[in-house]
PDB file of C-alpha atoms in Angstrom:
ATOM      1  CA  MET A 130      70.115  85.672  80.601  1.00  0.00           C
ATOM      2  CA  LYS A 131      72.506  83.149  79.151  1.00  0.00           C
ATOM      3  CA  ALA A 132      76.045  84.480  79.181  1.00  0.00           C
ATOM      4  CA  ARG A 133      77.645  84.602  75.757  1.00  0.00           C
ATOM      5  CA  ALA A 134      81.191  84.832  77.089  1.00  0.00           C
ATOM      6  CA  GLN A 135      81.710  81.209  78.136  1.00  0.00           C
ATOM      7  CA  LEU A 136      84.489  78.693  78.558  1.00  0.00           C
ATOM      8  CA  LEU A 137      83.522  74.995  78.600  1.00  0.00           C
ATOM      9  CA  GLY A 138      79.913  75.999  79.198  1.00  0.00           C
ATOM     10  CA  PHE A 139      80.693  78.155  82.255  1.00  0.00           C
ATOM     11  CA  SER A 140      80.199  81.901  82.370  1.00  0.00           C
ATOM     12  CA  LEU A 141      83.344  84.016  82.211  1.00  0.00           C
ATOM     13  CA  HIS A 142      81.553  86.970  83.791  1.00  0.00           C
ATOM     14  CA  GLN A 143      81.745  86.519  87.549  1.00  0.00           C
ATOM     15  CA  LEU A 144      85.335  85.537  88.323  1.00  0.00           C
ATOM     16  CA  PRO A 145      87.410  87.809  86.045  1.00  0.00           C
ATOM     17  CA  VAL A 146      85.406  90.863  87.095  1.00  0.00           C
ATOM     18  CA  LEU A 147      86.626  90.397  90.662  1.00  0.00           C
ATOM     19  CA  LEU A 148      90.334  90.325  89.761  1.00  0.00           C
ATOM     20  CA  PRO A 149      90.791  94.052  88.948  1.00  0.00           C
ATOM     21  CA  LEU A 150      88.590  94.953  91.904  1.00  0.00           C
ATOM     22  CA  GLY A 151      90.754  92.843  94.221  1.00  0.00           C
ATOM     23  CA  LEU A 152      93.929  94.452  92.894  1.00  0.00           C
ATOM     24  CA  PHE A 153      92.477  97.932  93.385  1.00  0.00           C
ATOM     25  CA  VAL A 154      91.371  97.088  96.941  1.00  0.00           C
ATOM     26  CA  GLY A 155      94.870  95.747  97.614  1.00  0.00           C
ATOM     27  CA  SER A 156      96.394  98.986  96.362  1.00  0.00           C
ATOM     28  CA  VAL A 157      94.328 101.030  98.815  1.00  0.00           C
ATOM     29  CA  GLY A 158      95.354  98.638 101.583  1.00  0.00           C
ATOM     30  CA  ALA A 159      98.996  99.130 100.606  1.00  0.00           C
ATOM     31  CA  ASP A 160      98.457 102.908 100.650  1.00  0.00           C
ATOM     32  CA  LEU A 161      97.084 102.652 104.175  1.00  0.00           C
ATOM     33  CA  ALA A 162     100.067 100.513 105.188  1.00  0.00           C
ATOM     34  CA  PHE A 163     102.379 103.160 103.677  1.00  0.00           C
ATOM     35  CA  LEU A 164     100.658 105.919 105.651  1.00  0.00           C
ATOM     36  CA  ALA A 165     100.812 103.880 108.858  1.00  0.00           C
ATOM     37  CA  THR A 166     104.450 102.795 108.563  1.00  0.00           C
ATOM     38  CA  GLY A 167     106.067 105.346 106.258  1.00  0.00           C
ATOM     39  CA  ASN A 168     107.789 102.419 104.518  1.00  0.00           C
ATOM     40  CA  ALA A 169     108.233 103.155 100.794  1.00  0.00           C
ATOM     41  CA  PHE A 170     107.833  99.432 100.051  1.00  0.00           C
ATOM     42  CA  TRP A 171     104.068  99.776 100.518  1.00  0.00           C
ATOM     43  CA  ALA A 172     103.907 102.779  98.167  1.00  0.00           C
ATOM     44  CA  ARG A 173     105.651 100.732  95.460  1.00  0.00           C
ATOM     45  CA  VAL A 174     103.284  97.800  96.083  1.00  0.00           C
ATOM     46  CA  ALA A 175     100.275 100.106  95.666  1.00  0.00           C
ATOM     47  CA  PHE A 176     101.759 101.539  92.467  1.00  0.00           C
ATOM     48  CA  ARG A 177     102.225  98.058  90.988  1.00  0.00           C
ATOM     49  CA  LEU A 178      98.814  96.836  92.121  1.00  0.00           C
ATOM     50  CA  ILE A 179      97.099  99.790  90.434  1.00  0.00           C
ATOM     51  CA  GLY A 180      99.001  99.071  87.210  1.00  0.00           C
ATOM     52  CA  ALA A 181      98.074  95.376  87.356  1.00  0.00           C
ATOM     53  CA  GLY A 182      94.455  96.266  88.113  1.00  0.00           C
ATOM     54  CA  ALA A 183      94.273  98.579  85.100  1.00  0.00           C
ATOM     55  CA  ILE A 184      95.762  95.928  82.808  1.00  0.00           C
ATOM     56  CA  THR A 185      93.396  93.214  84.035  1.00  0.00           C
ATOM     57  CA  ALA A 186      90.471  95.627  83.678  1.00  0.00           C
ATOM     58  CA  LEU A 187      91.385  95.980  79.990  1.00  0.00           C
ATOM     59  CA  VAL A 188      91.364  92.184  79.671  1.00  0.00           C
ATOM     60  CA  VAL A 189      87.979  91.903  81.414  1.00  0.00           C
ATOM     61  CA  ALA A 190      86.329  94.701  79.406  1.00  0.00           C
ATOM     62  CA  PRO A 191      85.604  92.571  76.302  1.00  0.00           C
ATOM     63  CA  ILE A 192      83.982  89.886  78.494  1.00  0.00           C
ATOM     64  CA  GLU A 193      81.746  92.524  80.057  1.00  0.00           C
ATOM     65  CA  PHE A 194      80.910  93.918  76.620  1.00  0.00           C
ATOM     66  CA  ILE A 195      79.972  90.486  75.244  1.00  0.00           C
ATOM     67  CA  ASP A 196      77.667  89.881  78.213  1.00  0.00           C
ATOM     68  CA  TRP A 197      76.202  93.362  77.750  1.00  0.00           C
ATOM     69  CA  LEU A 198      75.377  92.500  74.140  1.00  0.00           C
ATOM     70  CA  ALA A 199      73.621  89.332  75.366  1.00  0.00           C
ATOM     71  CA  THR A 200      71.382  91.280  77.747  1.00  0.00           C
ATOM     72  CA  PRO A 201      67.830  91.771  76.472  1.00  0.00           C
ATOM     73  CA  HIS A 202      67.623  95.509  75.882  1.00  0.00           C
ATOM     74  CA  THR A 203      64.470  96.597  77.602  1.00  0.00           C
ATOM     75  CA  PRO A 204      64.577 100.222  78.732  1.00  0.00           C
ATOM     76  CA  ARG A 205      65.277  99.162  82.319  1.00  0.00           C
ATOM     77  CA  THR A 206      68.076  96.710  81.506  1.00  0.00           C
ATOM     78  CA  TYR A 207      69.681  99.173  79.121  1.00  0.00           C
ATOM     79  CA  ARG A 208      69.621 101.965  81.725  1.00  0.00           C
ATOM     80  CA  ILE A 209      71.036  99.818  84.532  1.00  0.00           C
ATOM     81  CA  ASN A 210      73.738  98.198  82.407  1.00  0.00           C
ATOM     82  CA  ARG A 211      74.754 101.528  80.902  1.00  0.00           C
ATOM     83  CA  LEU A 212      75.030 103.089  84.364  1.00  0.00           C
ATOM     84  CA  ASP A 213      77.050 100.097  85.591  1.00  0.00           C
ATOM     85  CA  GLY A 214      79.412 100.327  82.610  1.00  0.00           C
ATOM     86  CA  TRP A 215      80.010 104.074  82.946  1.00  0.00           C
ATOM     87  CA  ARG A 216      80.592 103.708  86.666  1.00  0.00           C
ATOM     88  CA  ASN A 217      83.139 100.934  86.099  1.00  0.00           C
ATOM     89  CA  MET A 218      84.944 103.004  83.452  1.00  0.00           C
ATOM     90  CA  GLY A 219      85.001 105.961  85.851  1.00  0.00           C
ATOM     91  CA  VAL A 220      86.553 103.834  88.588  1.00  0.00           C
ATOM     92  CA  ILE A 221      89.244 102.570  86.229  1.00  0.00           C
ATOM     93  CA  ALA A 222      89.905 106.121  85.002  1.00  0.00           C
ATOM     94  CA  LEU A 223      90.335 107.389  88.582  1.00  0.00           C
ATOM     95  CA  PHE A 224      92.764 104.595  89.438  1.00  0.00           C
ATOM     96  CA  VAL A 225      94.732 105.176  86.215  1.00  0.00           C
ATOM     97  CA  LEU A 226      94.896 108.901  86.977  1.00  0.00           C
ATOM     98  CA  SER A 227      96.146 108.051  90.472  1.00  0.00           C
ATOM     99  CA  TRP A 228      98.749 105.770  88.883  1.00  0.00           C
ATOM    100  CA  PHE A 229      99.939 108.557  86.550  1.00  0.00           C
ATOM    101  CA  LEU A 230     100.217 110.969  89.489  1.00  0.00           C
ATOM    102  CA  ARG A 231     102.462 108.415  91.213  1.00  0.00           C
ATOM    103  CA  LEU A 232     104.798 108.046  88.206  1.00  0.00           C
ATOM    104  CA  PRO A 233     107.241 110.826  89.162  1.00  0.00           C
ATOM    105  CA  ASP A 234     107.855 109.267  92.581  1.00  0.00           C
ATOM    106  CA  ALA A 235     106.336 105.853  93.235  1.00  0.00           C
ATOM    107  CA  HIS A 236     108.030 105.823  96.665  1.00  0.00           C
ATOM    108  CA  ALA A 237     105.916 108.670  98.046  1.00  0.00           C
ATOM    109  CA  PRO A 238     102.482 109.182  96.431  1.00  0.00           C
ATOM    110  CA  SER A 239     100.978 112.645  96.523  1.00  0.00           C
ATOM    111  CA  PRO A 240      97.889 113.284  98.657  1.00  0.00           C
ATOM    112  CA  THR A 241      95.912 113.816  95.438  1.00  0.00           C
ATOM    113  CA  ALA A 242      96.873 110.357  94.183  1.00  0.00           C
ATOM    114  CA  LEU A 243      95.795 108.828  97.500  1.00  0.00           C
ATOM    115  CA  VAL A 244      92.457 110.650  97.525  1.00  0.00           C
ATOM    116  CA  LEU A 245      91.745 109.600  93.928  1.00  0.00           C
ATOM    117  CA  SER A 246      92.384 105.957  94.824  1.00  0.00           C
ATOM    118  CA  TRP A 247      90.151 106.124  97.882  1.00  0.00           C
ATOM    119  CA  ALA A 248      87.365 107.866  95.953  1.00  0.00           C
ATOM    120  CA  ALA A 249      87.620 105.277  93.187  1.00  0.00           C
ATOM    121  CA  LEU A 250      87.427 102.483  95.746  1.00  0.00           C
ATOM    122  CA  GLY A 251      84.306 104.027  97.265  1.00  0.00           C
ATOM    123  CA  ILE A 252      82.654 104.223  93.861  1.00  0.00           C
ATOM    124  CA  ALA A 253      83.817 100.680  93.043  1.00  0.00           C
ATOM    125  CA  GLY A 254      82.324  99.417  96.298  1.00  0.00           C
ATOM    126  CA  ALA A 255      78.975 100.977  95.467  1.00  0.00           C
ATOM    127  CA  ALA A 256      79.133  99.604  91.916  1.00  0.00           C
ATOM    128  CA  ALA A 257      80.093  96.125  93.150  1.00  0.00           C
ATOM    129  CA  TRP A 258      77.250  96.158  95.649  1.00  0.00           C
ATOM    130  CA  LEU A 259      74.767  97.149  92.950  1.00  0.00           C
ATOM    131  CA  SER A 260      76.116  94.563  90.515  1.00  0.00           C
ATOM    132  CA  ASN A 261      76.001  91.878  93.191  1.00  0.00           C
ATOM    133  CA  ALA A 262      72.481  92.895  94.155  1.00  0.00           C
ATOM    134  CA  LEU A 263      71.426  92.632  90.510  1.00  0.00           C
ATOM    135  CA  LEU A 264      72.997  89.221  89.810  1.00  0.00           C
ATOM    136  CA  PRO A 265      69.972  87.223  91.016  1.00  0.00           C
ATOM    137  CA  VAL A 266      67.749  89.478  88.940  1.00  0.00           C
ATOM    138  CA  ARG A 267      70.018  89.462  85.881  1.00  0.00           C
ATOM    139  CA  ARG A 268      70.859  85.790  86.368  1.00  0.00           C
ATOM    140  CA  ALA A 269      74.188  86.484  84.712  1.00  0.00           C
ATOM    141  CA  GLY A 270      75.691  83.229  83.611  1.00  0.00           C
ATOM    142  CA  ASP A 271      72.458  81.344  84.247  1.00  0.00           C
ATOM    143  CA  ARG A 272      71.348  79.003  81.495  1.00  0.00           C
ATOM    144  CA  ARG A 273      67.716  79.929  82.080  1.00  0.00           C
ATOM    145  CA  GLN A 274      66.495  82.973  80.237  1.00  0.00           C
ATOM    146  CA  ALA A 275      65.593  85.905  82.488  1.00  0.00           C
ATOM    147  CA  THR A 276      65.519  89.675  82.301  1.00  0.00           C
ATOM    148  CA  LEU A 277      65.656  92.465  84.821  1.00  0.00           C
ATOM    149  CA  GLY A 278      61.884  92.442  84.722  1.00  0.00           C
ATOM    150  CA  ALA A 279      61.813  88.914  86.166  1.00  0.00           C
ATOM    151  CA  PRO A 280      59.945  88.497  89.445  1.00  0.00           C
ATOM    152  CA  ARG A 281      62.107  88.844  92.529  1.00  0.00           C
ATOM    153  CA  GLY A 282      62.320  86.498  95.441  1.00  0.00           C
ATOM    154  CA  ARG A 283      61.881  82.756  95.493  1.00  0.00           C
ATOM    155  CA  PRO A 284      60.146  81.109  92.568  1.00  0.00           C
ATOM    156  CA  ALA A 285      56.647  79.909  93.264  1.00  0.00           C
ATOM    157  CA  ARG A 286      56.350  76.209  94.012  1.00  0.00           C
ATOM    158  CA  ALA A 287      53.934  74.031  92.219  1.00  0.00           C
ATOM    159  CA  ALA A 288      50.948  73.025  94.331  1.00  0.00           C
ATOM    160  CA  GLY A 289      51.298  69.399  95.372  1.00  0.00           C
ATOM    161  CA  PRO A 290      48.823  67.098  97.078  1.00  0.00           C
ATOM    162  CA  ASN A 291      49.861  68.349 100.543  1.00  0.00           C
ATOM    163  CA  ARG A 292      50.209  72.011  99.639  1.00  0.00           C
ATOM    164  CA  ARG A 293      47.511  74.599  99.757  1.00  0.00           C
ATOM    165  CA  ARG A 294      47.311  77.205  97.061  1.00  0.00           C
ATOM    166  CA  ALA A 295      47.745  80.743  98.251  1.00  0.00           C
TER     167      ALA A 295
END
């Protein structure tokens, strides 16, 4: 699949998608540091990282949508991309809900806010693994046309004079 969201001929899909994920992972790390040290600095860092992650997710969403429109809509690709999109929106919603629960006191997040962040990170990890596992199949950003129905594994080599055909 050729990515439609491009800058100077390069796909905009892979790199920006990782930015919100990295900010969300950092927020959970800051939460763990807060729990380990009791220092309110880490709670404020987590609060700000979640906010930055939500904002960058809003910036990345149109890029994802443009690439989704470029995907050939076979039943399989539609199902997988739809599931991936809903899962990503659910992760963002859980982090935003955690952020709102932290608003009254960003120095000491409630246990509910912490659990929501950790659950969202678990879902995000599963979604990132699935998306990463599908990249070779989707060939997101690849100039060659491919679909999710493309054969998996290494492409077959042409038989040369010193190669036997299988």
